[in-house]
Tab-separated table of C-alpha atoms and ligand atoms in Angstrom:
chain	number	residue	atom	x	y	z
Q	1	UNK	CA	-8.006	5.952	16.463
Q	2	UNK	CA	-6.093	8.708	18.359
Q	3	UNK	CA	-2.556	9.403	18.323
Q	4	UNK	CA	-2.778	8.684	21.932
Q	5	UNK	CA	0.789	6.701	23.498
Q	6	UNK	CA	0.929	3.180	25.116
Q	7	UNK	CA	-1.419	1.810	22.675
Q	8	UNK	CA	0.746	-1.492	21.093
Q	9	UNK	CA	-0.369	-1.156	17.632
Q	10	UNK	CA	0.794	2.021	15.497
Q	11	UNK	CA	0.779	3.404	11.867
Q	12	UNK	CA	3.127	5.930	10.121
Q	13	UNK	CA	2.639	6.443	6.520
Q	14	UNK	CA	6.654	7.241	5.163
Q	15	UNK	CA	5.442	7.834	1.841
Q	16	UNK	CA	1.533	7.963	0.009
Q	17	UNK	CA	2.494	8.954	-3.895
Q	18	UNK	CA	1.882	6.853	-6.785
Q	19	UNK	CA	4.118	6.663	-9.778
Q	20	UNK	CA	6.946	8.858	-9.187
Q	21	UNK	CA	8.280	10.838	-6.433
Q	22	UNK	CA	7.300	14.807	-6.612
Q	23	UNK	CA	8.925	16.572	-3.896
Q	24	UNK	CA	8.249	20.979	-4.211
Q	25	UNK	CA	6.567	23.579	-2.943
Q	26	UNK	CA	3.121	22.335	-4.534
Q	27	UNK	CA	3.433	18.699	-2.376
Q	28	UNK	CA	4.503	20.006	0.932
Q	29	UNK	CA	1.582	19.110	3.009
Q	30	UNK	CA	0.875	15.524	1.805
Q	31	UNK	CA	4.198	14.941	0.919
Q	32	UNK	CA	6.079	13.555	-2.140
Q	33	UNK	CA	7.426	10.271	-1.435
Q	34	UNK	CA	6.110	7.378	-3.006
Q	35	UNK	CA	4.448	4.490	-0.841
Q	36	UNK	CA	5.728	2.907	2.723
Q	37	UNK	CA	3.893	2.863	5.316
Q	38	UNK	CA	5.569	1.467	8.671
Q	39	UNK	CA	3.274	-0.887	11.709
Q	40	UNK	CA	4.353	-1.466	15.063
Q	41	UNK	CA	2.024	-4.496	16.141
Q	42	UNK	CA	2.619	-6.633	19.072
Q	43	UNK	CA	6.491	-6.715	19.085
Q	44	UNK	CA	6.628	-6.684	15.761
Q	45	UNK	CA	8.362	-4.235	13.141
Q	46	UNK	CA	6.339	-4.552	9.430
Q	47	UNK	CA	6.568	-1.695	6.633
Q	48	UNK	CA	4.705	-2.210	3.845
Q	49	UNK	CA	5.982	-1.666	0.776
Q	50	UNK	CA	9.587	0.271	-0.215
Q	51	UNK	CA	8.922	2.966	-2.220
Q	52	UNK	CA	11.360	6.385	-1.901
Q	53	UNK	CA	9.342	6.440	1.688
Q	54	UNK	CA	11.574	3.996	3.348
Q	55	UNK	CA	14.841	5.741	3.160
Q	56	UNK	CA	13.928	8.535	5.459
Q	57	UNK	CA	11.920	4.918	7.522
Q	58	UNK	CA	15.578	3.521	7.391
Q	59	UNK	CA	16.923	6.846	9.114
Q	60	UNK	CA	14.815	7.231	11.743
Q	61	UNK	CA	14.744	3.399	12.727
Q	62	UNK	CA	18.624	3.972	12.910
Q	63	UNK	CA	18.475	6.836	15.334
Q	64	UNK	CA	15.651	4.769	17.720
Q	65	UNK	CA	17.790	1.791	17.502
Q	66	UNK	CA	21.371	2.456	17.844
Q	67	UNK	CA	23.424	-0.211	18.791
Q	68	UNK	CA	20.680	-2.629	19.384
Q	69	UNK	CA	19.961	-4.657	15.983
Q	70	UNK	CA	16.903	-4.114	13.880
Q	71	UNK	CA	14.605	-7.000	13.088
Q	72	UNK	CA	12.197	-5.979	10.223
Q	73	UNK	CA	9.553	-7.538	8.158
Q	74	UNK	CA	8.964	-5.968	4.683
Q	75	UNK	CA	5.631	-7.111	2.930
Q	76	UNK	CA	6.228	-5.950	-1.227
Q	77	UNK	CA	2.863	-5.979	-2.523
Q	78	UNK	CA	3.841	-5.660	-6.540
Q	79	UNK	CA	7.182	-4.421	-7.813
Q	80	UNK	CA	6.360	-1.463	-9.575
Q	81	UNK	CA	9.243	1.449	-9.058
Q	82	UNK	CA	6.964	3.131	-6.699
Q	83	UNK	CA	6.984	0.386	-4.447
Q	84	UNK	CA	10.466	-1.001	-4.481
Q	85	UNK	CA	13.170	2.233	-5.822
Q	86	UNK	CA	13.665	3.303	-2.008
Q	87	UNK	CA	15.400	-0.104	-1.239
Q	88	UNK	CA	18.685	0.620	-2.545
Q	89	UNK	CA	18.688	3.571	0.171
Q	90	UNK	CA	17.498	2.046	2.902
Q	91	UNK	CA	19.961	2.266	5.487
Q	92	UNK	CA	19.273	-0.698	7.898
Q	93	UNK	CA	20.017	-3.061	5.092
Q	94	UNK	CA	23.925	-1.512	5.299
Q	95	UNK	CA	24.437	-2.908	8.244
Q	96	UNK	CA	24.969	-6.399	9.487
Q	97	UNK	CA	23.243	-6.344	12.867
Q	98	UNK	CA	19.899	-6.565	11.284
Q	99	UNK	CA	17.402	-8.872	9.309
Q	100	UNK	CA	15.349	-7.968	6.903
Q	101	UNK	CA	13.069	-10.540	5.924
Q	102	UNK	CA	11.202	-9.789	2.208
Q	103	UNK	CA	7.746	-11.139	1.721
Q	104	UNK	CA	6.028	-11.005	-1.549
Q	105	UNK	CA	4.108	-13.067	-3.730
Q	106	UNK	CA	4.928	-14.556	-7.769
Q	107	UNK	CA	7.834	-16.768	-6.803
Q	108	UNK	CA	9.359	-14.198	-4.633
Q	109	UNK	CA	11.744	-16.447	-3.673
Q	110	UNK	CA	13.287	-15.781	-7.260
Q	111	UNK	CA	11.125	-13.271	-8.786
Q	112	UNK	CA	11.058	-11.266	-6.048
Q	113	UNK	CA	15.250	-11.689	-5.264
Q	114	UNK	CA	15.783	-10.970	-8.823
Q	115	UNK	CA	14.025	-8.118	-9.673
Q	116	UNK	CA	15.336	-6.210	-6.047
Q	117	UNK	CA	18.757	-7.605	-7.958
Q	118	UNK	CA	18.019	-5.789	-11.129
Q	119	UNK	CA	17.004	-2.349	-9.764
Q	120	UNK	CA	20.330	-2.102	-7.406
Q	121	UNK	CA	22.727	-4.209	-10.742
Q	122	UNK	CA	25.414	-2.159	-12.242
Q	123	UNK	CA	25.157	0.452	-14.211
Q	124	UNK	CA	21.967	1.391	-12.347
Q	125	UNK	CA	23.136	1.362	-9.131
Q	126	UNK	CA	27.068	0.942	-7.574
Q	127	UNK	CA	25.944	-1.539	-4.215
Q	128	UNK	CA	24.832	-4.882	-5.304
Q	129	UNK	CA	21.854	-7.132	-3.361
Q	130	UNK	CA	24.299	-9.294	-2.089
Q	131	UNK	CA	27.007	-7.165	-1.283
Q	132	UNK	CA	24.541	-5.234	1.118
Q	133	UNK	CA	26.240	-6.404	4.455
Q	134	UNK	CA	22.551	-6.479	6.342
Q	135	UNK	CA	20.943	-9.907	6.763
Q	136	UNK	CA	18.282	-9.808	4.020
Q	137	UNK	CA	15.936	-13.155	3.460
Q	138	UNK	CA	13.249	-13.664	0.650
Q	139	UNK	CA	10.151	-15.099	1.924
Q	140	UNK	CA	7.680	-16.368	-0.864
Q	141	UNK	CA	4.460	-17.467	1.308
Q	142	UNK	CA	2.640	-20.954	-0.381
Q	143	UNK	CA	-0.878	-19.124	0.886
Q	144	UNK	CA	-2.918	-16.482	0.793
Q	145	UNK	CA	-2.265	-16.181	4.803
Q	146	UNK	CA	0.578	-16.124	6.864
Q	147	UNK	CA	1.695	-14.836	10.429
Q	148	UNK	CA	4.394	-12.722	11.046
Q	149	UNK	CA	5.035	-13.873	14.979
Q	150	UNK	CA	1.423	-13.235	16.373
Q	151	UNK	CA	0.343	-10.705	13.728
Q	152	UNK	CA	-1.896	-12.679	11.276
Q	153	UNK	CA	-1.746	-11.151	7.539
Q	154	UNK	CA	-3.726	-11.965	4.902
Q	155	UNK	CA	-3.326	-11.414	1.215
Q	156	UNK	CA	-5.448	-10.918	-1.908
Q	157	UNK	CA	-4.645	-10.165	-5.737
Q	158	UNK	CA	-5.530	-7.145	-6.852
Q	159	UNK	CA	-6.885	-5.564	-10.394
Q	160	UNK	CA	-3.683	-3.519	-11.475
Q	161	UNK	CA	-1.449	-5.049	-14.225
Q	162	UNK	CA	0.880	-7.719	-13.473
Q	163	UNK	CA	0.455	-9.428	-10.169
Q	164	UNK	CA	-0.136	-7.029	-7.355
Q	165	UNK	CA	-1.679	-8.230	-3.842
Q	166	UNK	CA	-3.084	-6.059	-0.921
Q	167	UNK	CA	-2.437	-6.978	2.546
Q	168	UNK	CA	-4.711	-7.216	5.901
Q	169	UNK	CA	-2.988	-7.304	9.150
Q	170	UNK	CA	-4.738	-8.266	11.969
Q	171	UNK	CA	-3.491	-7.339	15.192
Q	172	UNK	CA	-4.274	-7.836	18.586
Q	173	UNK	CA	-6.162	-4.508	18.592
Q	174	UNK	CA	-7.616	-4.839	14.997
Q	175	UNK	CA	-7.111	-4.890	11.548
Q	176	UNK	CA	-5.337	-2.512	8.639
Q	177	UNK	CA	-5.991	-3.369	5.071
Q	178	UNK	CA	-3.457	-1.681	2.675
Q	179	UNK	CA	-4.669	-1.590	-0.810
Q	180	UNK	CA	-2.207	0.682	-2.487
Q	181	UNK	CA	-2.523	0.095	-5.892
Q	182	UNK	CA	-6.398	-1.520	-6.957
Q	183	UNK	CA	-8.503	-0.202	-9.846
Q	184	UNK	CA	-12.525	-0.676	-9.714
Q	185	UNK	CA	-13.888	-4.028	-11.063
Q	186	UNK	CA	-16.546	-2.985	-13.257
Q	187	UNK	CA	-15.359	0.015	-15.517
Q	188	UNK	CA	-12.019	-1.923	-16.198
Q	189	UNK	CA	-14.142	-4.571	-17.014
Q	190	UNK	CA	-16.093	-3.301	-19.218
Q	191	UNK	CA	-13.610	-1.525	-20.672
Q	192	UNK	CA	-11.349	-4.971	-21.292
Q	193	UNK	CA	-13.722	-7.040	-21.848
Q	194	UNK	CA	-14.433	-5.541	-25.616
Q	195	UNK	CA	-11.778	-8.228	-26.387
Q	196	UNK	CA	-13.356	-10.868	-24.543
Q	197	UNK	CA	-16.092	-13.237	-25.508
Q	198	UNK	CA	-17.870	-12.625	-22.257
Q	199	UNK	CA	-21.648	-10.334	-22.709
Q	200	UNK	CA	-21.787	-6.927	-20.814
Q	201	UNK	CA	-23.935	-8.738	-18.578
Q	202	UNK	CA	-21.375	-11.585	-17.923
Q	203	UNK	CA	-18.992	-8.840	-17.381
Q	204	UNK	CA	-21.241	-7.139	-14.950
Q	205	UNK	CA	-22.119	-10.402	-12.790
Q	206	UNK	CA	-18.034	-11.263	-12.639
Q	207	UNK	CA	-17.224	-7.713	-12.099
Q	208	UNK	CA	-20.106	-7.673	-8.978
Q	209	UNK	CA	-18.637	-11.035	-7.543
Q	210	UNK	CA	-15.328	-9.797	-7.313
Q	211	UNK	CA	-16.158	-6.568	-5.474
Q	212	UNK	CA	-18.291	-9.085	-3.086
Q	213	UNK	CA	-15.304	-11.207	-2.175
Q	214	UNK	CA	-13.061	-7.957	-2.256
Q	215	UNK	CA	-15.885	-6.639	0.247
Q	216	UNK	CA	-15.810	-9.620	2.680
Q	217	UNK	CA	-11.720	-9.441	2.366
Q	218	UNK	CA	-12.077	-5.882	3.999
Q	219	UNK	CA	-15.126	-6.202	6.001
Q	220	UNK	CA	-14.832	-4.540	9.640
Q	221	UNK	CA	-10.906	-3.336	8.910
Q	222	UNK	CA	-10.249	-0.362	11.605
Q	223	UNK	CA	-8.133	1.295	8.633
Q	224	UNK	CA	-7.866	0.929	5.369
Q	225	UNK	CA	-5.360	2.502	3.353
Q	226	UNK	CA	-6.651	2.805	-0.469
Q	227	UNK	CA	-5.736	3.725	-4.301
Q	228	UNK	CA	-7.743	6.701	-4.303
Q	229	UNK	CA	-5.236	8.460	-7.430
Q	230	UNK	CA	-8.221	10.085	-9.390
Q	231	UNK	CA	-11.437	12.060	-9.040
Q	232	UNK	CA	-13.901	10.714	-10.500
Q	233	UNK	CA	-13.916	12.535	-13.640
Q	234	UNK	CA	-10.346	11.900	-14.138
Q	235	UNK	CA	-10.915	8.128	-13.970
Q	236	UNK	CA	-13.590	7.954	-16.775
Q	237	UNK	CA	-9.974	9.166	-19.151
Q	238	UNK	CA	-7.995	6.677	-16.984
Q	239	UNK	CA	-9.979	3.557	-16.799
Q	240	UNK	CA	-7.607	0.185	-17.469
Q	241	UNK	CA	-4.825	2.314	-15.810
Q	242	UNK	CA	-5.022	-0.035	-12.607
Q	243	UNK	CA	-6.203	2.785	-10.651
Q	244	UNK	CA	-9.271	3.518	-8.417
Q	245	UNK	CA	-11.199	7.125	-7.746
Q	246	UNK	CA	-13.168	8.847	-5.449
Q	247	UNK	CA	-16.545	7.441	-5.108
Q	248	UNK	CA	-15.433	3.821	-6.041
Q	249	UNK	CA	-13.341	3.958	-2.783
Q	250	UNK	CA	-16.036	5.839	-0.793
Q	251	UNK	CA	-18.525	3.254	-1.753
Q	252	UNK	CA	-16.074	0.434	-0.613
Q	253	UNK	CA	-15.089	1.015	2.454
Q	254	UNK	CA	-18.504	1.563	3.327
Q	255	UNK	CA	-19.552	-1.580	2.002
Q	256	UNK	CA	-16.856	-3.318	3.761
Q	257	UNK	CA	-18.061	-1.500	6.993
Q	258	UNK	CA	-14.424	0.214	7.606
Q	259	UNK	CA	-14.183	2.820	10.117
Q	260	UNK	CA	-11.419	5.146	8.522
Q	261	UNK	CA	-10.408	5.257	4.963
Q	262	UNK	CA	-7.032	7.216	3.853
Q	263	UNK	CA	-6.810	8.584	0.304
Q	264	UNK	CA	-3.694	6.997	-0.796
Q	265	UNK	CA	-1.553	6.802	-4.041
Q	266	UNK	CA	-2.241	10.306	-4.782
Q	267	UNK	CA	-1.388	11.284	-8.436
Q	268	UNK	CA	2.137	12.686	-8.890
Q	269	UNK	CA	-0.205	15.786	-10.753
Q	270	UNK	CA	-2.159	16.402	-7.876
Q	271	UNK	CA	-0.498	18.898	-5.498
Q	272	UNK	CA	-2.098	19.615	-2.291
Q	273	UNK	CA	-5.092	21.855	-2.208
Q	274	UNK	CA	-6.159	19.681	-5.437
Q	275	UNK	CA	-5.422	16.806	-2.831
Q	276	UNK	CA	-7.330	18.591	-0.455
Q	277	UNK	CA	-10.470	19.038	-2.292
Q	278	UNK	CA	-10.541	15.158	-3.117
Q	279	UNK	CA	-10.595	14.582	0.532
Q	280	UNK	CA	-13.568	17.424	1.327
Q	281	UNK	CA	-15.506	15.443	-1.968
Q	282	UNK	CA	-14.705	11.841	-0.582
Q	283	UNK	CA	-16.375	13.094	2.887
Q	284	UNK	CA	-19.340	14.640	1.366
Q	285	UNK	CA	-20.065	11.240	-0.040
Q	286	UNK	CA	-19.531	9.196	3.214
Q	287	UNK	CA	-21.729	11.876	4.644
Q	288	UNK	CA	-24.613	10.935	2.864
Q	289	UNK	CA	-24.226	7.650	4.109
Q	290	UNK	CA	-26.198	6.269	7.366
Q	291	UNK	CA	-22.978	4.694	8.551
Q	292	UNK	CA	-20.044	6.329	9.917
Q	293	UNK	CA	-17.068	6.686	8.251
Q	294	UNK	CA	-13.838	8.787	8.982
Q	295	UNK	CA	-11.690	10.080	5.764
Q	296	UNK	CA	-8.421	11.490	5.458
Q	297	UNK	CA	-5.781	12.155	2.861
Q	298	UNK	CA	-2.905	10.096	3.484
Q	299	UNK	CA	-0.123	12.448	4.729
Q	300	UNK	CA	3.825	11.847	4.801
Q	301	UNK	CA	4.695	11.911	8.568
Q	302	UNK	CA	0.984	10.935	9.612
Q	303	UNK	CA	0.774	8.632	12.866
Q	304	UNK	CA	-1.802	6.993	14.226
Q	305	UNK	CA	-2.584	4.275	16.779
Q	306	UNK	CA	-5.500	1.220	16.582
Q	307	UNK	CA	-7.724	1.497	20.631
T	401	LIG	ZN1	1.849	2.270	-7.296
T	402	LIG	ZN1	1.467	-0.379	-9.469
């Protein structure tokens, strides 16, 4: 990964918060905006996910555009506020020259439509869905894999309440898994499973199997971008919260064989030297490990390219 030019396939996270946006003095660095991350990918145009990132994604992909129309795919992965309350202010979708085709999954085709509806109905907001003069289509794909012109994506649900999926796009030049918003098998397990009829060991044994089919999902992704919100010791307070934490994510990506993992979803309380210390723990760990693996803190503005 560089951020070397004329490579086809490029990365730039618009906005890595969980929860709620926290913009001030404290958040400068990584930023406050909550998650969007935008991929250029042989011809095509895909953000991921419309949290208060995309509007200042909307604004610069007005500027590069101009006159010429904007065709964009936007893949919702659940429809938590942090990953839908930029829409309403997403310029592009103002303006009739340009198609924006929304995938998601849970009967987006309805769900989907409605809730975007709800969050931009009156009194909450004065611009309705359908009044938005841009050419917006709902796509609900029947499978777990779809293509978005050559660019292959796959999708798998995630452990976070309600129905939440993570993407892989594959690419001509590889692959970027973007796992926003996953919580650990095993401790939410555990912790859930008090109120199931299912032993500790049962627990354990379905807990292990999905990590091992989360683990092949990822295996040999160039990037991954991951739910890293808490350090560890913050998770043991947190666990059932739909939420992952430092060495879970550590351990996963090296599992999974991924080259570079970015600390994502960072915790609208952690401001960023506390952001920055996660990162210098999360390397430590990798460190120990006999394979390589590159860690960063996802970082408003951050580019990067797939060679
Ligand atoms: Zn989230
Ligand atoms: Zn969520």
């Amino acid at each position: 990964m560089s951020a070397a030019p004329g490579s086809s396939t490029r990365l730039k996270l618009w906005g890595v918060r969980g929860s709620i946006p926290v913009p001030g003095s404290g958040t400068v660095r990584y930023g406050g905006n909550t998650a969007c991350v935008e991929v250029r990918a042989d011809g095509e145009l895909i953000v991921l996910d419309a949290g208060s990132g995309i509007r200042e994604l909307g604004l610069a992909l007005e500027s590069e555009f101009g006159s010429r129309p904007i065709n964009l795919s936007l893949l919702i992965t659940h429809v938590h506020w942090d990953h839908i309350q930029g829409f309403p202010f997403f310029v592009p979708s103002y303006d009739d020259k340009n198609q924006i085709t929304i995938f998601g999954y849970n009967g987006a085709d309805s769900g989907l439509r409605e809730i975007l509806k709800g969050q931009m109905a009156t009194p909450f907001f004065p611009v309705a869905l359908y009044d938005l003069p841009g050419k917006i289509q709902f796509e609900s794909p029947e499978t777990m894999d779809f293509k978005i012109g050559k660019v292959r994506v796959r999708a798998r649900m995630m452990n976070h309440p309600g129905v939440c999926v993570g993407y892989r796009i594959f690419t001509s030049e590889g692959s970027i898994a973007y796992l926003p918003d996953h919580e650990p098998y095993e401790a939410f397990k555990l912790h859930s499973a008090k109120s199931h009829l299912l032993s500790p060991e049962q627990t354990k044994k379905s807990a292990q199997k999905d990590r091992a089919e989360l683990v092949k999902f990822l295996q040999g992704s160039d990037v991954l971008i991951l739910d890293t919100q808490y350090t560890d010791e913050e998770y043991q307070a947190h666990v059932g919260w739909g939420h992952g934490s430092i060495s879970s994510c550590v351990s996963l990506a090296l599992d999974a064989g991924v080259r570079k993992l970015i600390l994502f979803h960072h915790d609208p309380t952690h401001d960023d030297q506390m952001i920055d210390k996660m990162v210098q723990t999360a390397r430590k760990m990798a460190a120990k490990s006999e394979n390589y693996l590159e860690v960063e803190g996802a970082r408003e503005g951050a580019e990067m390219t797939l060679d």
